[in-house]
PDB file of N, CA and C in Angstrom:
ATOM      1  N   MET A  29     -59.275 126.225   6.094  1.00 55.00           N
ATOM      2  CA  MET A  29     -59.938 126.891   7.469  1.00 55.00           C
ATOM      3  C   MET A  29     -59.295 125.968   8.671  1.00 55.00           C
ATOM      4  N   ASP A  30     -59.004 126.721   9.605  1.00 63.00           N
ATOM      5  CA  ASP A  30     -58.693 126.204  10.892  1.00 63.00           C
ATOM      6  C   ASP A  30     -59.272 125.087  11.711  1.00 63.00           C
ATOM      7  N   LYS A  31     -58.859 124.270  11.866  1.00 73.00           N
ATOM      8  CA  LYS A  31     -59.671 122.727  13.061  1.00 73.00           C
ATOM      9  C   LYS A  31     -59.164 123.685  14.200  1.00 73.00           C
ATOM     10  N   GLU A  32     -60.284 123.897  15.291  1.00 80.00           N
ATOM     11  CA  GLU A  32     -60.082 124.097  16.595  1.00 80.00           C
ATOM     12  C   GLU A  32     -60.066 122.780  17.018  1.00 80.00           C
ATOM     13  N   LYS A  33     -58.887 122.222  17.790  1.00 81.00           N
ATOM     14  CA  LYS A  33     -58.123 121.209  18.227  1.00 81.00           C
ATOM     15  C   LYS A  33     -59.015 121.405  19.862  1.00 81.00           C
ATOM     16  N   LYS A  34     -59.582 120.194  20.361  1.00 90.00           N
ATOM     17  CA  LYS A  34     -59.693 119.956  22.341  1.00 90.00           C
ATOM     18  C   LYS A  34     -59.328 118.806  22.716  1.00 90.00           C
ATOM     19  N   TYR A  35     -58.241 119.336  23.886  1.00 93.00           N
ATOM     20  CA  TYR A  35     -57.644 118.021  24.460  1.00 93.00           C
ATOM     21  C   TYR A  35     -58.546 117.916  25.728  1.00 93.00           C
ATOM     22  N   SER A  36     -58.581 116.790  26.168  1.00 94.00           N
ATOM     23  CA  SER A  36     -59.528 116.455  27.536  1.00 94.00           C
ATOM     24  C   SER A  36     -59.058 116.839  28.531  1.00 94.00           C
ATOM     25  N   ILE A  37     -59.604 116.570  29.518  1.00 94.00           N
ATOM     26  CA  ILE A  37     -59.686 117.700  31.017  1.00 94.00           C
ATOM     27  C   ILE A  37     -58.166 116.958  31.235  1.00 94.00           C
ATOM     28  N   LYS A  38     -58.023 116.055  31.456  1.00 95.00           N
ATOM     29  CA  LYS A  38     -57.168 114.988  31.882  1.00 95.00           C
ATOM     30  C   LYS A  38     -55.426 115.414  31.254  1.00 95.00           C
ATOM     31  N   THR A  39     -56.012 115.438  30.042  1.00 95.00           N
ATOM     32  CA  THR A  39     -54.293 115.726  28.720  1.00 95.00           C
ATOM     33  C   THR A  39     -54.078 117.185  29.174  1.00 95.00           C
ATOM     34  N   GLU A  40     -54.964 118.022  29.683  1.00 96.00           N
ATOM     35  CA  GLU A  40     -54.639 119.499  30.144  1.00 96.00           C
ATOM     36  C   GLU A  40     -53.898 119.142  31.072  1.00 96.00           C
ATOM     37  N   GLN A  41     -54.121 118.437  32.184  1.00 97.00           N
ATOM     38  CA  GLN A  41     -53.814 118.163  33.814  1.00 97.00           C
ATOM     39  C   GLN A  41     -52.563 117.996  34.052  1.00 97.00           C
ATOM     40  N   ILE A  42     -52.365 116.718  32.741  1.00 97.00           N
ATOM     41  CA  ILE A  42     -50.849 116.159  32.997  1.00 97.00           C
ATOM     42  C   ILE A  42     -50.393 117.072  32.322  1.00 97.00           C
ATOM     43  N   ALA A  43     -50.512 118.101  31.019  1.00 97.00           N
ATOM     44  CA  ALA A  43     -49.733 118.579  30.847  1.00 97.00           C
ATOM     45  C   ALA A  43     -48.864 120.297  31.771  1.00 97.00           C
ATOM     46  N   GLY A  44     -50.111 120.012  32.564  1.00 97.00           N
ATOM     47  CA  GLY A  44     -49.932 121.401  33.671  1.00 97.00           C
ATOM     48  C   GLY A  44     -48.960 121.019  34.740  1.00 97.00           C
ATOM     49  N   PHE A  45     -49.255 119.776  34.574  1.00 98.00           N
ATOM     50  CA  PHE A  45     -48.022 119.302  35.802  1.00 98.00           C
ATOM     51  C   PHE A  45     -46.837 119.268  35.930  1.00 98.00           C
ATOM     52  N   ALA A  46     -47.282 118.642  34.436  1.00 98.00           N
ATOM     53  CA  ALA A  46     -45.558 117.833  33.680  1.00 98.00           C
ATOM     54  C   ALA A  46     -44.913 119.733  33.622  1.00 98.00           C
ATOM     55  N   LYS A  47     -45.914 120.749  33.215  1.00 98.00           N
ATOM     56  CA  LYS A  47     -45.208 122.105  32.737  1.00 98.00           C
ATOM     57  C   LYS A  47     -44.256 122.957  34.292  1.00 98.00           C
ATOM     58  N   ALA A  48     -44.977 122.550  35.322  1.00 98.00           N
ATOM     59  CA  ALA A  48     -44.918 123.038  36.277  1.00 98.00           C
ATOM     60  C   ALA A  48     -43.430 122.381  37.159  1.00 98.00           C
ATOM     61  N   LEU A  49     -43.284 121.019  36.674  1.00 98.00           N
ATOM     62  CA  LEU A  49     -42.083 120.520  37.360  1.00 98.00           C
ATOM     63  C   LEU A  49     -40.860 120.097  36.214  1.00 98.00           C
ATOM     64  N   GLY A  50     -41.233 120.951  34.885  1.00 97.00           N
ATOM     65  CA  GLY A  50     -40.476 121.693  33.948  1.00 97.00           C
ATOM     66  C   GLY A  50     -38.901 121.967  34.102  1.00 97.00           C
ATOM     67  N   HIS A  51     -38.500 122.610  35.665  1.00 98.00           N
ATOM     68  CA  HIS A  51     -37.174 122.880  36.139  1.00 98.00           C
ATOM     69  C   HIS A  51     -36.687 122.331  36.954  1.00 98.00           C
ATOM     70  N   PRO A  52     -35.438 121.668  37.038  1.00 97.00           N
ATOM     71  CA  PRO A  52     -34.814 121.730  38.139  1.00 97.00           C
ATOM     72  C   PRO A  52     -35.500 121.851  39.530  1.00 97.00           C
ATOM     73  N   ALA A  53     -35.076 123.559  39.813  1.00 97.00           N
ATOM     74  CA  ALA A  53     -35.478 124.052  40.813  1.00 97.00           C
ATOM     75  C   ALA A  53     -36.831 123.669  41.555  1.00 97.00           C
ATOM     76  N   ARG A  54     -37.835 123.413  40.526  1.00 98.00           N
ATOM     77  CA  ARG A  54     -39.073 123.294  41.288  1.00 98.00           C
ATOM     78  C   ARG A  54     -39.200 121.371  41.753  1.00 98.00           C
ATOM     79  N   VAL A  55     -38.600 121.018  40.678  1.00 97.00           N
ATOM     80  CA  VAL A  55     -38.078 119.216  41.202  1.00 97.00           C
ATOM     81  C   VAL A  55     -37.556 119.202  42.674  1.00 97.00           C
ATOM     82  N   GLN A  56     -36.387 120.153  42.874  1.00 97.00           N
ATOM     83  CA  GLN A  56     -35.808 119.974  43.910  1.00 97.00           C
ATOM     84  C   GLN A  56     -36.916 120.755  45.393  1.00 97.00           C
ATOM     85  N   ILE A  57     -37.213 121.952  44.999  1.00 97.00           N
ATOM     86  CA  ILE A  57     -38.627 122.145  46.008  1.00 97.00           C
ATOM     87  C   ILE A  57     -39.672 121.287  46.086  1.00 97.00           C
ATOM     88  N   MET A  58     -39.936 120.369  45.044  1.00 97.00           N
ATOM     89  CA  MET A  58     -40.876 120.105  45.540  1.00 97.00           C
ATOM     90  C   MET A  58     -40.033 118.619  46.268  1.00 97.00           C
ATOM     91  N   GLN A  59     -39.090 117.862  46.198  1.00 97.00           N
ATOM     92  CA  GLN A  59     -38.297 116.869  46.806  1.00 97.00           C
ATOM     93  C   GLN A  59     -38.506 117.470  48.022  1.00 97.00           C
ATOM     94  N   PHE A  60     -38.002 118.589  48.386  1.00 97.00           N
ATOM     95  CA  PHE A  60     -37.505 119.444  49.319  1.00 97.00           C
ATOM     96  C   PHE A  60     -39.056 119.596  50.279  1.00 97.00           C
ATOM     97  N   LEU A  61     -39.987 119.614  49.582  1.00 97.00           N
ATOM     98  CA  LEU A  61     -41.266 119.923  50.502  1.00 97.00           C
ATOM     99  C   LEU A  61     -41.851 118.755  50.672  1.00 97.00           C
ATOM    100  N   THR A  62     -41.621 117.171  50.431  1.00 95.00           N
ATOM    101  CA  THR A  62     -42.229 116.086  50.696  1.00 95.00           C
ATOM    102  C   THR A  62     -41.607 116.011  52.031  1.00 95.00           C
ATOM    103  N   LYS A  63     -40.402 116.020  52.242  1.00 95.00           N
ATOM    104  CA  LYS A  63     -39.850 115.309  53.232  1.00 95.00           C
ATOM    105  C   LYS A  63     -40.067 116.745  54.535  1.00 95.00           C
ATOM    106  N   GLN A  64     -41.063 117.341  54.203  1.00 91.00           N
ATOM    107  CA  GLN A  64     -41.688 118.523  55.264  1.00 91.00           C
ATOM    108  C   GLN A  64     -42.948 118.469  55.784  1.00 91.00           C
ATOM    109  N   GLU A  65     -43.337 118.762  56.885  1.00 87.00           N
ATOM    110  CA  GLU A  65     -44.629 118.776  57.248  1.00 87.00           C
ATOM    111  C   GLU A  65     -45.033 120.048  56.630  1.00 87.00           C
ATOM    112  N   GLU A  66     -44.350 121.204  56.759  1.00 84.00           N
ATOM    113  CA  GLU A  66     -44.434 122.564  56.361  1.00 84.00           C
ATOM    114  C   GLU A  66     -43.140 123.285  56.363  1.00 84.00           C
ATOM    115  N   CYS A  67     -43.061 124.142  55.646  1.00 93.00           N
ATOM    116  CA  CYS A  67     -41.676 125.290  56.099  1.00 93.00           C
ATOM    117  C   CYS A  67     -42.196 126.547  55.393  1.00 93.00           C
ATOM    118  N   TYR A  68     -41.214 127.229  55.971  1.00 95.00           N
ATOM    119  CA  TYR A  68     -41.332 128.284  55.543  1.00 95.00           C
ATOM    120  C   TYR A  68     -40.289 128.848  54.140  1.00 95.00           C
ATOM    121  N   PHE A  69     -40.768 130.370  53.594  1.00 94.00           N
ATOM    122  CA  PHE A  69     -40.011 130.454  52.313  1.00 94.00           C
ATOM    123  C   PHE A  69     -38.428 130.442  52.458  1.00 94.00           C
ATOM    124  N   GLY A  70     -37.623 131.022  53.365  1.00 93.00           N
ATOM    125  CA  GLY A  70     -36.356 130.890  53.805  1.00 93.00           C
ATOM    126  C   GLY A  70     -35.849 129.446  53.779  1.00 93.00           C
ATOM    127  N   ASP A  71     -36.537 128.548  54.258  1.00 94.00           N
ATOM    128  CA  ASP A  71     -35.778 127.120  54.703  1.00 94.00           C
ATOM    129  C   ASP A  71     -35.800 126.679  52.995  1.00 94.00           C
ATOM    130  N   ILE A  72     -36.576 127.109  52.185  1.00 95.00           N
ATOM    131  CA  ILE A  72     -36.811 126.551  50.736  1.00 95.00           C
ATOM    132  C   ILE A  72     -35.337 127.354  50.173  1.00 95.00           C
ATOM    133  N   ASN A  73     -35.527 128.442  50.251  1.00 94.00           N
ATOM    134  CA  ASN A  73     -34.371 129.156  50.085  1.00 94.00           C
ATOM    135  C   ASN A  73     -33.370 128.780  50.067  1.00 94.00           C
ATOM    136  N   ASP A  74     -33.334 128.245  51.426  1.00 94.00           N
ATOM    137  CA  ASP A  74     -31.690 127.886  51.686  1.00 94.00           C
ATOM    138  C   ASP A  74     -31.141 127.095  51.209  1.00 94.00           C
ATOM    139  N   GLU A  75     -32.065 125.595  50.690  1.00 92.00           N
ATOM    140  CA  GLU A  75     -31.799 124.851  49.890  1.00 92.00           C
ATOM    141  C   GLU A  75     -31.517 124.918  48.467  1.00 92.00           C
ATOM    142  N   LEU A  76     -31.656 126.191  48.281  1.00 93.00           N
ATOM    143  CA  LEU A  76     -31.100 126.445  46.571  1.00 93.00           C
ATOM    144  C   LEU A  76     -30.181 127.200  45.807  1.00 93.00           C
ATOM    145  N   PRO A  77     -29.492 127.232  45.156  1.00 93.00           N
ATOM    146  CA  PRO A  77     -28.448 127.715  44.857  1.00 93.00           C
ATOM    147  C   PRO A  77     -28.893 129.239  43.815  1.00 93.00           C
ATOM    148  N   ILE A  78     -29.663 129.772  44.060  1.00 95.00           N
ATOM    149  CA  ILE A  78     -30.396 130.864  43.403  1.00 95.00           C
ATOM    150  C   ILE A  78     -31.335 132.201  44.106  1.00 95.00           C
ATOM    151  N   SER A  79     -31.322 133.115  43.521  1.00 96.00           N
ATOM    152  CA  SER A  79     -31.710 134.462  44.352  1.00 96.00           C
ATOM    153  C   SER A  79     -33.272 133.501  45.237  1.00 96.00           C
ATOM    154  N   LYS A  80     -33.621 135.260  45.587  1.00 95.00           N
ATOM    155  CA  LYS A  80     -34.861 134.581  46.696  1.00 95.00           C
ATOM    156  C   LYS A  80     -35.986 135.380  45.853  1.00 95.00           C
ATOM    157  N   ALA A  81     -36.187 136.037  44.552  1.00 97.00           N
ATOM    158  CA  ALA A  81     -36.409 136.636  43.563  1.00 97.00           C
ATOM    159  C   ALA A  81     -37.199 135.140  42.582  1.00 97.00           C
ATOM    160  N   THR A  82     -35.866 134.563  42.103  1.00 97.00           N
ATOM    161  CA  THR A  82     -36.336 133.174  41.595  1.00 97.00           C
ATOM    162  C   THR A  82     -36.824 132.285  42.095  1.00 97.00           C
ATOM    163  N   VAL A  83     -36.475 131.904  43.515  1.00 97.00           N
ATOM    164  CA  VAL A  83     -36.869 131.015  44.286  1.00 97.00           C
ATOM    165  C   VAL A  83     -38.663 131.697  44.277  1.00 97.00           C
ATOM    166  N   SER A  84     -39.037 132.642  44.541  1.00 96.00           N
ATOM    167  CA  SER A  84     -40.807 132.949  44.473  1.00 96.00           C
ATOM    168  C   SER A  84     -41.462 132.870  43.495  1.00 96.00           C
ATOM    169  N   GLN A  85     -40.416 133.255  42.198  1.00 97.00           N
ATOM    170  CA  GLN A  85     -40.765 132.844  40.799  1.00 97.00           C
ATOM    171  C   GLN A  85     -41.502 131.029  40.576  1.00 97.00           C
ATOM    172  N   HIS A  86     -40.423 130.462  41.109  1.00 97.00           N
ATOM    173  CA  HIS A  86     -40.714 128.769  41.156  1.00 97.00           C
ATOM    174  C   HIS A  86     -41.825 128.650  42.498  1.00 97.00           C
ATOM    175  N   LEU A  87     -41.666 128.888  43.264  1.00 97.00           N
ATOM    176  CA  LEU A  87     -43.059 128.732  44.029  1.00 97.00           C
ATOM    177  C   LEU A  87     -44.384 128.956  43.505  1.00 97.00           C
ATOM    178  N   LYS A  88     -44.019 129.968  42.979  1.00 97.00           N
ATOM    179  CA  LYS A  88     -45.787 131.015  42.183  1.00 97.00           C
ATOM    180  C   LYS A  88     -46.427 129.734  41.411  1.00 97.00           C
ATOM    181  N   GLU A  89     -45.066 129.377  40.248  1.00 98.00           N
ATOM    182  CA  GLU A  89     -45.622 128.187  39.118  1.00 98.00           C
ATOM    183  C   GLU A  89     -45.978 127.106  40.231  1.00 98.00           C
ATOM    184  N   LEU A  90     -45.721 126.598  40.744  1.00 98.00           N
ATOM    185  CA  LEU A  90     -46.172 125.258  41.411  1.00 98.00           C
ATOM    186  C   LEU A  90     -47.381 125.504  42.506  1.00 98.00           C
ATOM    187  N   LYS A  91     -47.839 126.696  42.745  1.00 97.00           N
ATOM    188  CA  LYS A  91     -48.670 127.256  43.221  1.00 97.00           C
ATOM    189  C   LYS A  91     -50.003 127.309  42.463  1.00 97.00           C
ATOM    190  N   ASP A  92     -49.301 127.781  41.136  1.00 97.00           N
ATOM    191  CA  ASP A  92     -50.657 127.683  40.258  1.00 97.00           C
ATOM    192  C   ASP A  92     -51.082 126.581  40.034  1.00 97.00           C
ATOM    193  N   ALA A  93     -50.159 125.750  39.456  1.00 97.00           N
ATOM    194  CA  ALA A  93     -50.524 124.494  39.040  1.00 97.00           C
ATOM    195  C   ALA A  93     -50.951 123.555  40.259  1.00 97.00           C
ATOM    196  N   GLY A  94     -50.959 123.945  41.324  1.00 97.00           N
ATOM    197  CA  GLY A  94     -51.952 123.367  42.506  1.00 97.00           C
ATOM    198  C   GLY A  94     -51.174 122.326  42.945  1.00 97.00           C
ATOM    199  N   LEU A  95     -49.549 121.924  42.905  1.00 98.00           N
ATOM    200  CA  LEU A  95     -49.033 121.293  43.529  1.00 98.00           C
ATOM    201  C   LEU A  95     -48.593 121.902  44.817  1.00 98.00           C
ATOM    202  N   ILE A  96     -48.674 122.707  45.407  1.00 97.00           N
ATOM    203  CA  ILE A  96     -48.298 123.456  46.595  1.00 97.00           C
ATOM    204  C   ILE A  96     -49.380 124.354  47.018  1.00 97.00           C
ATOM    205  N   GLN A  97     -49.071 124.790  48.004  1.00 96.00           N
ATOM    206  CA  GLN A  97     -50.262 125.713  48.867  1.00 96.00           C
ATOM    207  C   GLN A  97     -49.624 126.622  49.687  1.00 96.00           C
ATOM    208  N   GLY A  98     -49.602 127.751  50.103  1.00 93.00           N
ATOM    209  CA  GLY A  98     -48.689 128.808  50.836  1.00 93.00           C
ATOM    210  C   GLY A  98     -49.747 129.311  51.809  1.00 93.00           C
ATOM    211  N   THR A  99     -49.565 129.777  53.319  1.00 93.00           N
ATOM    212  CA  THR A  99     -50.267 130.442  53.800  1.00 93.00           C
ATOM    213  C   THR A  99     -49.524 131.941  54.408  1.00 93.00           C
ATOM    214  N   ILE A 100     -49.802 132.377  53.855  1.00 92.00           N
ATOM    215  CA  ILE A 100     -49.063 133.895  54.859  1.00 92.00           C
ATOM    216  C   ILE A 100     -49.581 134.404  56.751  1.00 92.00           C
ATOM    217  N   ILE A 101     -48.129 134.110  57.181  1.00 91.00           N
ATOM    218  CA  ILE A 101     -48.218 134.598  58.237  1.00 91.00           C
ATOM    219  C   ILE A 101     -47.471 135.503  58.929  1.00 91.00           C
ATOM    220  N   PRO A 102     -47.690 136.571  58.161  1.00 93.00           N
ATOM    221  CA  PRO A 102     -46.957 138.024  58.533  1.00 93.00           C
ATOM    222  C   PRO A 102     -46.007 137.668  59.411  1.00 93.00           C
ATOM    223  N   PRO A 103     -44.705 138.072  59.371  1.00 92.00           N
ATOM    224  CA  PRO A 103     -44.167 138.196  58.048  1.00 92.00           C
ATOM    225  C   PRO A 103     -43.703 137.586  56.882  1.00 92.00           C
ATOM    226  N   LYS A 104     -44.353 136.387  57.122  1.00 92.00           N
ATOM    227  CA  LYS A 104     -43.204 134.961  56.281  1.00 92.00           C
ATOM    228  C   LYS A 104     -44.837 134.318  55.751  1.00 92.00           C
ATOM    229  N   VAL A 105     -44.199 133.136  54.809  1.00 92.00           N
ATOM    230  CA  VAL A 105     -44.899 132.399  53.962  1.00 92.00           C
ATOM    231  C   VAL A 105     -44.779 131.319  54.380  1.00 92.00           C
ATOM    232  N   LYS A 106     -45.608 130.447  54.566  1.00 95.00           N
ATOM    233  CA  LYS A 106     -45.518 129.047  55.099  1.00 95.00           C
ATOM    234  C   LYS A 106     -45.978 128.368  53.684  1.00 95.00           C
ATOM    235  N   TYR A 107     -45.073 127.107  53.091  1.00 96.00           N
ATOM    236  CA  TYR A 107     -45.363 126.257  52.373  1.00 96.00           C
ATOM    237  C   TYR A 107     -45.533 124.569  52.344  1.00 96.00           C
ATOM    238  N   CYS A 108     -46.068 124.310  51.683  1.00 96.00           N
ATOM    239  CA  CYS A 108     -46.839 122.862  51.869  1.00 96.00           C
ATOM    240  C   CYS A 108     -47.160 121.975  51.003  1.00 96.00           C
ATOM    241  N   ILE A 109     -47.067 121.248  50.684  1.00 96.00           N
ATOM    242  CA  ILE A 109     -47.666 119.893  49.742  1.00 96.00           C
ATOM    243  C   ILE A 109     -49.080 120.092  49.952  1.00 96.00           C
ATOM    244  N   ASN A 110     -49.965 120.351  48.549  1.00 97.00           N
ATOM    245  CA  ASN A 110     -51.114 120.102  47.994  1.00 97.00           C
ATOM    246  C   ASN A 110     -51.128 118.496  48.094  1.00 97.00           C
ATOM    247  N   LYS A 111     -51.842 117.646  49.403  1.00 96.00           N
ATOM    248  CA  LYS A 111     -51.482 116.457  49.171  1.00 96.00           C
ATOM    249  C   LYS A 111     -52.633 115.603  48.180  1.00 96.00           C
ATOM    250  N   GLU A 112     -53.702 116.531  48.459  1.00 98.00           N
ATOM    251  CA  GLU A 112     -54.673 116.020  47.321  1.00 98.00           C
ATOM    252  C   GLU A 112     -54.307 116.218  45.973  1.00 98.00           C
ATOM    253  N   ASN A 113     -53.575 117.556  45.270  1.00 97.00           N
ATOM    254  CA  ASN A 113     -53.348 117.256  43.796  1.00 97.00           C
ATOM    255  C   ASN A 113     -52.099 116.686  43.710  1.00 97.00           C
ATOM    256  N   TRP A 114     -51.298 116.649  44.786  1.00 97.00           N
ATOM    257  CA  TRP A 114     -50.127 115.839  44.336  1.00 97.00           C
ATOM    258  C   TRP A 114     -50.353 114.101  44.435  1.00 97.00           C
ATOM    259  N   ASN A 115     -51.567 113.471  44.993  1.00 97.00           N
ATOM    260  CA  ASN A 115     -51.614 112.268  44.990  1.00 97.00           C
ATOM    261  C   ASN A 115     -52.688 111.980  43.593  1.00 97.00           C
ATOM    262  N   TYR A 116     -53.550 113.244  43.076  1.00 98.00           N
ATOM    263  CA  TYR A 116     -54.239 113.373  41.519  1.00 98.00           C
ATOM    264  C   TYR A 116     -52.989 113.014  40.761  1.00 98.00           C
ATOM    265  N   ALA A 117     -52.247 113.985  40.658  1.00 97.00           N
ATOM    266  CA  ALA A 117     -50.605 113.954  39.585  1.00 97.00           C
ATOM    267  C   ALA A 117     -50.154 113.040  39.604  1.00 97.00           C
ATOM    268  N   LYS A 118     -49.920 112.532  40.642  1.00 97.00           N
ATOM    269  CA  LYS A 118     -49.285 110.980  40.948  1.00 97.00           C
ATOM    270  C   LYS A 118     -50.131 109.683  40.062  1.00 97.00           C
ATOM    271  N   GLU A 119     -51.302 109.809  40.325  1.00 97.00           N
ATOM    272  CA  GLU A 119     -51.720 109.320  39.806  1.00 97.00           C
ATOM    273  C   GLU A 119     -52.529 109.113  37.955  1.00 97.00           C
ATOM    274  N   LEU A 120     -52.418 110.558  37.175  1.00 97.00           N
ATOM    275  CA  LEU A 120     -52.204 110.550  36.242  1.00 97.00           C
ATOM    276  C   LEU A 120     -51.001 110.341  35.313  1.00 97.00           C
ATOM    277  N   PHE A 121     -49.784 111.070  36.158  1.00 97.00           N
ATOM    278  CA  PHE A 121     -48.597 110.435  35.769  1.00 97.00           C
ATOM    279  C   PHE A 121     -48.443 108.719  35.523  1.00 97.00           C
ATOM    280  N   LYS A 122     -49.184 107.854  36.542  1.00 97.00           N
ATOM    281  CA  LYS A 122     -49.090 106.673  36.692  1.00 97.00           C
ATOM    282  C   LYS A 122     -50.224 105.929  35.338  1.00 97.00           C
ATOM    283  N   ASP A 123     -50.919 106.652  35.393  1.00 96.00           N
ATOM    284  CA  ASP A 123     -51.874 105.837  34.286  1.00 96.00           C
ATOM    285  C   ASP A 123     -51.543 106.197  32.615  1.00 96.00           C
ATOM    286  N   PHE A 124     -50.773 107.761  32.715  1.00 95.00           N
ATOM    287  CA  PHE A 124     -49.729 107.874  31.562  1.00 95.00           C
ATOM    288  C   PHE A 124     -48.748 107.005  31.077  1.00 95.00           C
ATOM    289  N   PHE A 125     -47.770 106.668  32.091  1.00 95.00           N
ATOM    290  CA  PHE A 125     -46.853 105.792  31.964  1.00 95.00           C
ATOM    291  C   PHE A 125     -46.849 104.492  31.911  1.00 95.00           C
ATOM    292  N   SER A 126     -48.085 103.916  32.209  1.00 95.00           N
ATOM    293  CA  SER A 126     -48.615 102.774  32.165  1.00 95.00           C
ATOM    294  C   SER A 126     -48.932 102.477  30.918  1.00 95.00           C
ATOM    295  N   GLN A 127     -49.041 103.178  30.117  1.00 92.00           N
ATOM    296  CA  GLN A 127     -50.176 102.656  28.831  1.00 92.00           C
ATOM    297  C   GLN A 127     -48.881 102.090  27.803  1.00 92.00           C
ATOM    298  N   LYS A 128     -49.319 100.841  27.519  1.00 89.00           N
ATOM    299  CA  LYS A 128     -49.180  99.818  26.493  1.00 89.00           C
ATOM    300  C   LYS A 128     -48.502 100.469  25.100  1.00 89.00           C
ATOM    301  N   ILE A 129     -47.433 100.278  24.681  1.00 85.00           N
ATOM    302  CA  ILE A 129     -47.197 100.720  23.757  1.00 85.00           C
ATOM    303  C   ILE A 129     -46.808  99.933  22.196  1.00 85.00           C
ATOM    304  N   TYR A 130     -47.202 100.436  21.229  1.00 81.00           N
ATOM    305  CA  TYR A 130     -47.231  98.940  20.277  1.00 81.00           C
ATOM    306  C   TYR A 130     -46.320  99.941  19.215  1.00 81.00           C
ATOM    307  N   VAL A 131     -44.826  98.657  19.433  1.00 72.00           N
ATOM    308  CA  VAL A 131     -43.830  99.291  18.547  1.00 72.00           C
ATOM    309  C   VAL A 131     -43.823  97.937  17.412  1.00 72.00           C
ATOM    310  N   VAL A 132     -43.608  97.855  16.289  1.00 68.00           N
ATOM    311  CA  VAL A 132     -43.483  96.979  15.618  1.00 68.00           C
ATOM    312  C   VAL A 132     -42.002  97.245  15.087  1.00 68.00           C
ATOM    313  N   LYS A 133     -41.696  98.475  14.340  1.00 70.00           N
ATOM    314  CA  LYS A 133     -40.152  98.631  14.224  1.00 70.00           C
ATOM    315  C   LYS A 133     -40.017  99.931  14.419  1.00 70.00           C
ATOM    316  N   CYS A 134     -38.935 100.292  15.165  1.00 65.00           N
ATOM    317  CA  CYS A 134     -38.666 102.265  15.310  1.00 65.00           C
ATOM    318  C   CYS A 134     -37.897 102.176  14.889  1.00 65.00           C
ATOM    319  N   GLU A 135     -37.073 103.149  14.034  1.00 67.00           N
ATOM    320  CA  GLU A 135     -35.840 103.291  13.439  1.00 67.00           C
ATOM    321  C   GLU A 135     -35.778 105.240  13.755  1.00 67.00           C
ATOM    322  N   CYS A 136     -36.368 105.137  14.912  1.00 65.00           N
ATOM    323  CA  CYS A 136     -35.989 106.914  15.366  1.00 65.00           C
ATOM    324  C   CYS A 136     -34.742 106.667  15.619  1.00 65.00           C
ATOM    325  N   ASN A 137     -33.771 106.117  16.032  1.00 59.00           N
ATOM    326  CA  ASN A 137     -32.258 105.720  16.616  1.00 59.00           C
ATOM    327  C   ASN A 137     -31.196 105.945  14.666  1.00 59.00           C
ATOM    328  N   ASP A 138     -32.083 106.440  14.059  1.00 54.00           N
ATOM    329  CA  ASP A 138     -31.468 106.009  12.900  1.00 54.00           C
ATOM    330  C   ASP A 138     -31.266 107.345  12.182  1.00 54.00           C
ATOM    331  N   ILE A 139     -32.184 108.578  13.149  1.00 53.00           N
ATOM    332  CA  ILE A 139     -32.160 109.988  12.412  1.00 53.00           C
ATOM    333  C   ILE A 139     -31.099 110.899  12.961  1.00 53.00           C
ATOM    334  N   GLU A 140     -30.302 111.528  12.166  1.00 56.00           N
ATOM    335  CA  GLU A 140     -29.421 112.083  12.228  1.00 56.00           C
ATOM    336  C   GLU A 140     -29.693 113.502  12.931  1.00 56.00           C
ATOM    337  N   LYS A 141     -28.762 114.145  13.909  1.00 52.00           N
ATOM    338  CA  LYS A 141     -29.283 115.161  14.624  1.00 52.00           C
ATOM    339  C   LYS A 141     -28.581 116.106  13.736  1.00 52.00           C
TER     340      LYS A 141
END
């Protein structure tokens, strides 16, 4: 009998933000956008050593996660940080990484790869 596991909403949200940030290009896009009030696709594409199609896919992942937002201004798309979700993600990660850990003895370093 399979037991269905449920995760809390916050756990799901942390995982979603982490997944969206799980590629160096997406981290670089976020770092670039934090320094801009707004910018266009071409500006972002110029910052990365990857194809336009790949940049588009990374932007889609970040947008789907809610970390950025885009506005179509034909024929261009303008992007910026979704400040509300950025601040929420910051709080979630802060709470997650500020948890006290209890380790009496850890032999994890002794495990052979």
